[in-house]
Short mmCIF file of C-alpha atoms in Angstrom, two decimals:
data_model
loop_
_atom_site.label_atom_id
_atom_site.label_comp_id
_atom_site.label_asym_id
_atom_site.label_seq_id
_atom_site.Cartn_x
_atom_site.Cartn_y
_atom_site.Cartn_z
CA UNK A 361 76.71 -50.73 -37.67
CA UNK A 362 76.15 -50.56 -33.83
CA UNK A 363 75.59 -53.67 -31.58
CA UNK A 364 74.29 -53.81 -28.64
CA UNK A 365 75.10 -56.27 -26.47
CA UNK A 366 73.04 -56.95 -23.25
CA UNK A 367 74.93 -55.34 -20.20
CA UNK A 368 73.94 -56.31 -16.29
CA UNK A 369 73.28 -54.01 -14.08
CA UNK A 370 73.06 -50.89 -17.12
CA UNK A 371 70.03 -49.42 -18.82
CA UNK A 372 70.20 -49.61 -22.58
CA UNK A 373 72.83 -47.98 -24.41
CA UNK A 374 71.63 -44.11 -26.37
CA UNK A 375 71.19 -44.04 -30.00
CA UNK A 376 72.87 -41.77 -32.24
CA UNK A 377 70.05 -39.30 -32.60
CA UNK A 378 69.41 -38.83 -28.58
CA UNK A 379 73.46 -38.16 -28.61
CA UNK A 380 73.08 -35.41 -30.92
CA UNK A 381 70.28 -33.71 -29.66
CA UNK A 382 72.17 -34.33 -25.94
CA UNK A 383 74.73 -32.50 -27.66
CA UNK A 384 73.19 -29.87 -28.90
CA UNK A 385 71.25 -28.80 -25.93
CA UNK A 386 74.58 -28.20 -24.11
CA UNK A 387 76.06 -26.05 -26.55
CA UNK A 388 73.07 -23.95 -26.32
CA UNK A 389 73.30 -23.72 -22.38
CA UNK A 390 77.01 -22.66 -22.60
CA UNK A 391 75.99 -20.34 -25.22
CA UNK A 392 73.65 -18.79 -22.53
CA UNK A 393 75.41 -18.67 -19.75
CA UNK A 394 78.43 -16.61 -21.91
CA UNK A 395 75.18 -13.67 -22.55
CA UNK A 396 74.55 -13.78 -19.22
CA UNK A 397 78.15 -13.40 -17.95
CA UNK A 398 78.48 -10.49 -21.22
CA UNK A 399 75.73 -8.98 -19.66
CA UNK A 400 76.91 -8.29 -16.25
CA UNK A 401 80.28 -7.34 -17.10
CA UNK A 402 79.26 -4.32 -19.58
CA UNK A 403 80.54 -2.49 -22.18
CA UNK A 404 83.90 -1.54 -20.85
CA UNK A 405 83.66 2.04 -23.09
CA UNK A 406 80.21 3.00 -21.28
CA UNK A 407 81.61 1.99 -18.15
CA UNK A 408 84.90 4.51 -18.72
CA UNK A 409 82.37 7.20 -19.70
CA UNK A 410 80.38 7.05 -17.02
CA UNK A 411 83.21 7.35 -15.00
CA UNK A 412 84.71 10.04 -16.61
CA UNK A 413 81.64 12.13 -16.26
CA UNK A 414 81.62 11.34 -12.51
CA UNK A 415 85.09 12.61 -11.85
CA UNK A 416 84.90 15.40 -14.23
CA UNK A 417 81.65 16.54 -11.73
CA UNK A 418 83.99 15.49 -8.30
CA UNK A 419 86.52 18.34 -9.89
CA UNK A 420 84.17 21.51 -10.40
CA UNK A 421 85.26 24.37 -8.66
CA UNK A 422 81.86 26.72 -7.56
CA UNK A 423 83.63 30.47 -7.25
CA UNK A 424 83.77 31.61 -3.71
CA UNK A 425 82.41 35.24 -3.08
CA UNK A 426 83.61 35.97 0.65
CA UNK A 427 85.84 38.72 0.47
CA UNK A 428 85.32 39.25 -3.10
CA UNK A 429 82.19 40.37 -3.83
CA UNK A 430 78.76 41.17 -2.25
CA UNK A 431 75.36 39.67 -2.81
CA UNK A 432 72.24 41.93 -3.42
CA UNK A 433 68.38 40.84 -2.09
CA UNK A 434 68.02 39.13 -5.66
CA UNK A 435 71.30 37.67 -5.89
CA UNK A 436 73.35 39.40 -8.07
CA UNK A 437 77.44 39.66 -7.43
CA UNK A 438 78.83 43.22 -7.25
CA UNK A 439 82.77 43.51 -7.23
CA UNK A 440 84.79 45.57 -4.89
CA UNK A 441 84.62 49.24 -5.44
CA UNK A 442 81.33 48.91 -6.80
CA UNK A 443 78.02 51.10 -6.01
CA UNK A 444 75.19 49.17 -6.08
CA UNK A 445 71.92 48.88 -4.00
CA UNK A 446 70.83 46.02 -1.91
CA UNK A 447 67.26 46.30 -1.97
CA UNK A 448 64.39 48.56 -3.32
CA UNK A 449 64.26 50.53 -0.22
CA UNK A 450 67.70 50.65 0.63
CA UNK A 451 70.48 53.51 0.64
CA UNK A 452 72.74 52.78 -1.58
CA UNK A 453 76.05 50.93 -0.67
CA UNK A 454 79.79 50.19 -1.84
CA UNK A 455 81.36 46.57 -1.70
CA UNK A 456 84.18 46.41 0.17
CA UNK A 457 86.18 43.28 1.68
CA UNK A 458 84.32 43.41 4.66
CA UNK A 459 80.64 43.93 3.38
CA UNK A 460 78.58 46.37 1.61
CA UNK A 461 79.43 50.25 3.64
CA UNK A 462 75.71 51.71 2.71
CA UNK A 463 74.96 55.70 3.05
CA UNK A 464 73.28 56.44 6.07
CA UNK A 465 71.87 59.95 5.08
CA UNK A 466 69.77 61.94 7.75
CA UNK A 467 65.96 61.66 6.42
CA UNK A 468 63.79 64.12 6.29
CA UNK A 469 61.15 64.01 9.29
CA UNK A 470 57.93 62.74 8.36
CA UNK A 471 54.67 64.61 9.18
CA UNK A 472 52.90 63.39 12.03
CA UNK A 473 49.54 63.36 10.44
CA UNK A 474 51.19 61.17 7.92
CA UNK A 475 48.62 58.34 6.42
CA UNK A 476 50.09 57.02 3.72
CA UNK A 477 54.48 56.04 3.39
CA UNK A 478 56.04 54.47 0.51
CA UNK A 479 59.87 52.92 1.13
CA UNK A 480 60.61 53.08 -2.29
CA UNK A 481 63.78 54.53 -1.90
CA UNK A 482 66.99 55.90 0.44
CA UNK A 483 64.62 57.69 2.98
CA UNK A 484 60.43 56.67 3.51
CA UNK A 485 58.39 59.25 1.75
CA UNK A 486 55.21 61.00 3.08
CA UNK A 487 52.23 60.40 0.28
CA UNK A 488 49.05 61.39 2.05
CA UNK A 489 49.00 63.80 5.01
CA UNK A 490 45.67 63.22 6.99
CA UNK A 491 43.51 66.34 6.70
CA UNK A 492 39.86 65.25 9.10
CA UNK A 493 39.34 65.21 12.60
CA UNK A 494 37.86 61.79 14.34
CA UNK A 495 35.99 61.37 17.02
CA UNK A 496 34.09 59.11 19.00
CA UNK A 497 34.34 57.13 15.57
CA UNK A 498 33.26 59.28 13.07
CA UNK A 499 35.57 61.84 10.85
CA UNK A 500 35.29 65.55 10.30
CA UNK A 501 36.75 68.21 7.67
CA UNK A 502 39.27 70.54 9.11
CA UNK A 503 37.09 73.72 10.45
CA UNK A 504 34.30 71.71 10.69
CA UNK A 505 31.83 72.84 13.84
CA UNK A 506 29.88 69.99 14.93
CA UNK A 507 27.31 69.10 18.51
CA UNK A 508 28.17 65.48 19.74
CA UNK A 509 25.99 65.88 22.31
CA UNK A 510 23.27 68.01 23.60
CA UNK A 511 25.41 69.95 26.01
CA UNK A 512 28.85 69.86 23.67
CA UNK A 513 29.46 71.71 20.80
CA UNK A 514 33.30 71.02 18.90
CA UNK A 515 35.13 71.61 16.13
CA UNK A 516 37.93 70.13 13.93
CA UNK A 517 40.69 72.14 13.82
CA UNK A 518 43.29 72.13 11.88
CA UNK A 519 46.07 70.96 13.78
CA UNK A 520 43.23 67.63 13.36
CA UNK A 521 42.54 67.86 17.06
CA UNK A 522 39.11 68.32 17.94
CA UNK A 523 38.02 70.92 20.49
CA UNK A 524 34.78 70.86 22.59
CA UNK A 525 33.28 73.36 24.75
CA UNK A 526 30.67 71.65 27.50
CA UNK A 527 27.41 73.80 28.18
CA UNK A 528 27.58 76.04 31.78
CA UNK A 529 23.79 74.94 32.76
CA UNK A 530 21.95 77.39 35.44
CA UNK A 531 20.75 75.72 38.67
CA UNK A 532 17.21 74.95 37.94
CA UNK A 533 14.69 76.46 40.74
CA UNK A 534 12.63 73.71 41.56
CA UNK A 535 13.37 69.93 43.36
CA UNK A 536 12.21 67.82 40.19
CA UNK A 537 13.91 69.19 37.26
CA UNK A 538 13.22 67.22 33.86
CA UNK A 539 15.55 66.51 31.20
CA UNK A 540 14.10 66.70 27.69
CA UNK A 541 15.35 65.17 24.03
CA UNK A 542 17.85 67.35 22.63
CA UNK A 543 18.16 69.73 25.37
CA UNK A 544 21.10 70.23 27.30
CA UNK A 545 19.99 71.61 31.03
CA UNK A 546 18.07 70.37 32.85
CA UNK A 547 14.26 72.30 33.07
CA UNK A 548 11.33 72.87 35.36
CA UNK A 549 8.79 71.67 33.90
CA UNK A 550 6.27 73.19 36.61
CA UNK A 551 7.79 76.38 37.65
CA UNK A 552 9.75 77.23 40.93
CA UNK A 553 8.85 74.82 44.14
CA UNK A 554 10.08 73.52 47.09
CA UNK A 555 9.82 70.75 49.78
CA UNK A 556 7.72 70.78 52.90
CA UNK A 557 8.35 67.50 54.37
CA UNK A 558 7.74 65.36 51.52
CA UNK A 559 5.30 67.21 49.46
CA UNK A 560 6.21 69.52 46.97
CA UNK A 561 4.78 72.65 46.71
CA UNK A 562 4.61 76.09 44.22
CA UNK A 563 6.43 79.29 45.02
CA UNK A 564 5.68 82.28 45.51
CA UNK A 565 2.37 81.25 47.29
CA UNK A 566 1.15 80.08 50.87
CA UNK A 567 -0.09 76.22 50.21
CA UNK A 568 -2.43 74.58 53.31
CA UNK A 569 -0.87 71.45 53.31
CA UNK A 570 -2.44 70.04 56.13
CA UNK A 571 -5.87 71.56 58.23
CA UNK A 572 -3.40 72.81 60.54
CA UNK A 573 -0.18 73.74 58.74
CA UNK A 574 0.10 76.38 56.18
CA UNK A 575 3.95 76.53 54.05
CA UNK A 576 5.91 79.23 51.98
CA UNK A 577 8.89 77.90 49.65
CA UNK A 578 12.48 80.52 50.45
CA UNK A 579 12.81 83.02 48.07
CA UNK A 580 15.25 81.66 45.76
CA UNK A 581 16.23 78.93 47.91
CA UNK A 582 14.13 76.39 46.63
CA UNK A 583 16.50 73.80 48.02
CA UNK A 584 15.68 74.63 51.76
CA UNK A 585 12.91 73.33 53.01
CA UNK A 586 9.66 75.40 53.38
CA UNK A 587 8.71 77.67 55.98
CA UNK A 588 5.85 76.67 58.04
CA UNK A 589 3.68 77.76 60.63
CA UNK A 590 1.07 75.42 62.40
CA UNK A 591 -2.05 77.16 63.87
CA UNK A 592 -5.28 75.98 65.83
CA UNK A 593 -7.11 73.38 63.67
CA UNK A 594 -10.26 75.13 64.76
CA UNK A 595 -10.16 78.64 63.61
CA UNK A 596 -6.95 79.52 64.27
CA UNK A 597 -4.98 82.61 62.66
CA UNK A 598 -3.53 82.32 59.04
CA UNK A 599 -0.16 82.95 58.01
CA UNK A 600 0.32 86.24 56.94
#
């Protein structure tokens, strides 16, 4: 049986029940703090196998092509000695130590008039050989005859060049020569004339241009001015 007995200066002593459950709570916290320390440590077989994989990675060897092989456009190893090509529209080539040696064939020219290529293979390939003319921004068939103008007439030939011939237009006979739609030279739209002074006047005919001075255009030089002859005002002679 437990006695207590009245102590100075202490608080009162603990029963047997508060001892116990002191007890227990501290064998509990040990208990925890050994998970915790489990915990952090690990499982020493993962830890090995983790560290087995990373060494096992550290030690791969990746195969080393230089001077042993060649690489083609898609990545493919060829060994030495072997034919192979590097691209779609490349000549075919050998791997040797120091790099593919490709063909180097001489090609076939291509046309000039060439439109279309393909580079499917060794050498480029004509497909489409242009067979029209253009000009001034519009296209003709070979042979084609054709009138860009009123004064030009062409034609596609078939070398595709385009030829033109320009109209030789007479020297019209009069000073005021008209040009109409779709004509080429120049016209007279009032016959033959001339200039006397600064009126114009019809040839072939004597024309009173003034009471006292009666003009005659050149024959066939309509570009010189007219001959005149002044008289008396008051009935002088006429030009004969």
């Amino acid at each position: 049986m437990w006695m207590s007995v009245p102590r100075r200066g202490m608080g009162p002593p603990l029963s047997a029940a508060s001892f116990l459950l002191l007890l227990l709570l501290l064998l509990l916290l040990l208990l925890s703090l050994s998970a915790v320390s489990a915990a952090s440590v690990g499982n020493p077989e993962d830890y090995t196998a983790d560290e087995a994989e990373r060494t096992a990675a550290d030690n791969i060897v990746f195969d080393d092509y230089r001077g042993k092989g060649c690489v083609d456009d898609s990545g493919f190893v060829y060994k030495l000695g072997e034919r192979f090509f590097p691209g779609h529209s490349n000549c075919p080539c050998e791997c040797t130590e120091d790099g593919p040696v490709c063909d180097q064939p001489e090609c076939p020219k291509l046309h000039p008039k060439c439109t279309k290529v393909e580079h499917n293979g060794c050498c480029p390939e004509c497909k489409e050989v242009k067979n029209f003319c253009e000009y001034r921004g519009k296209t003709h068939k070979i042979l084609e005859e054709f009138k860009p103008s009123p004064c030009e007439w062409c034609r596609c030939e078939p070398n595709n060049e385009v030829h033109c011939v320009v109209s030789d237009c007479a020297v019209p006979e009069c000073v005021n020569p008209v040009y109409e739609p779709e004509q080429c030279c120049p016209i007279c739209k009032n016959g033959p004339n001339c200039f006397a002074g600064t009126t114009i006047i019809p040839a072939g005919i004597d024309v009173k241009v003034d009471d006292c001075t009666i003009c005659r255009c050149h024959n066939g030089d309509w570009w010189k001015p007219a001959q005149c002859l002044r008289r008396e005002c008051l009935n002088g002679p006429s030009l004969s």
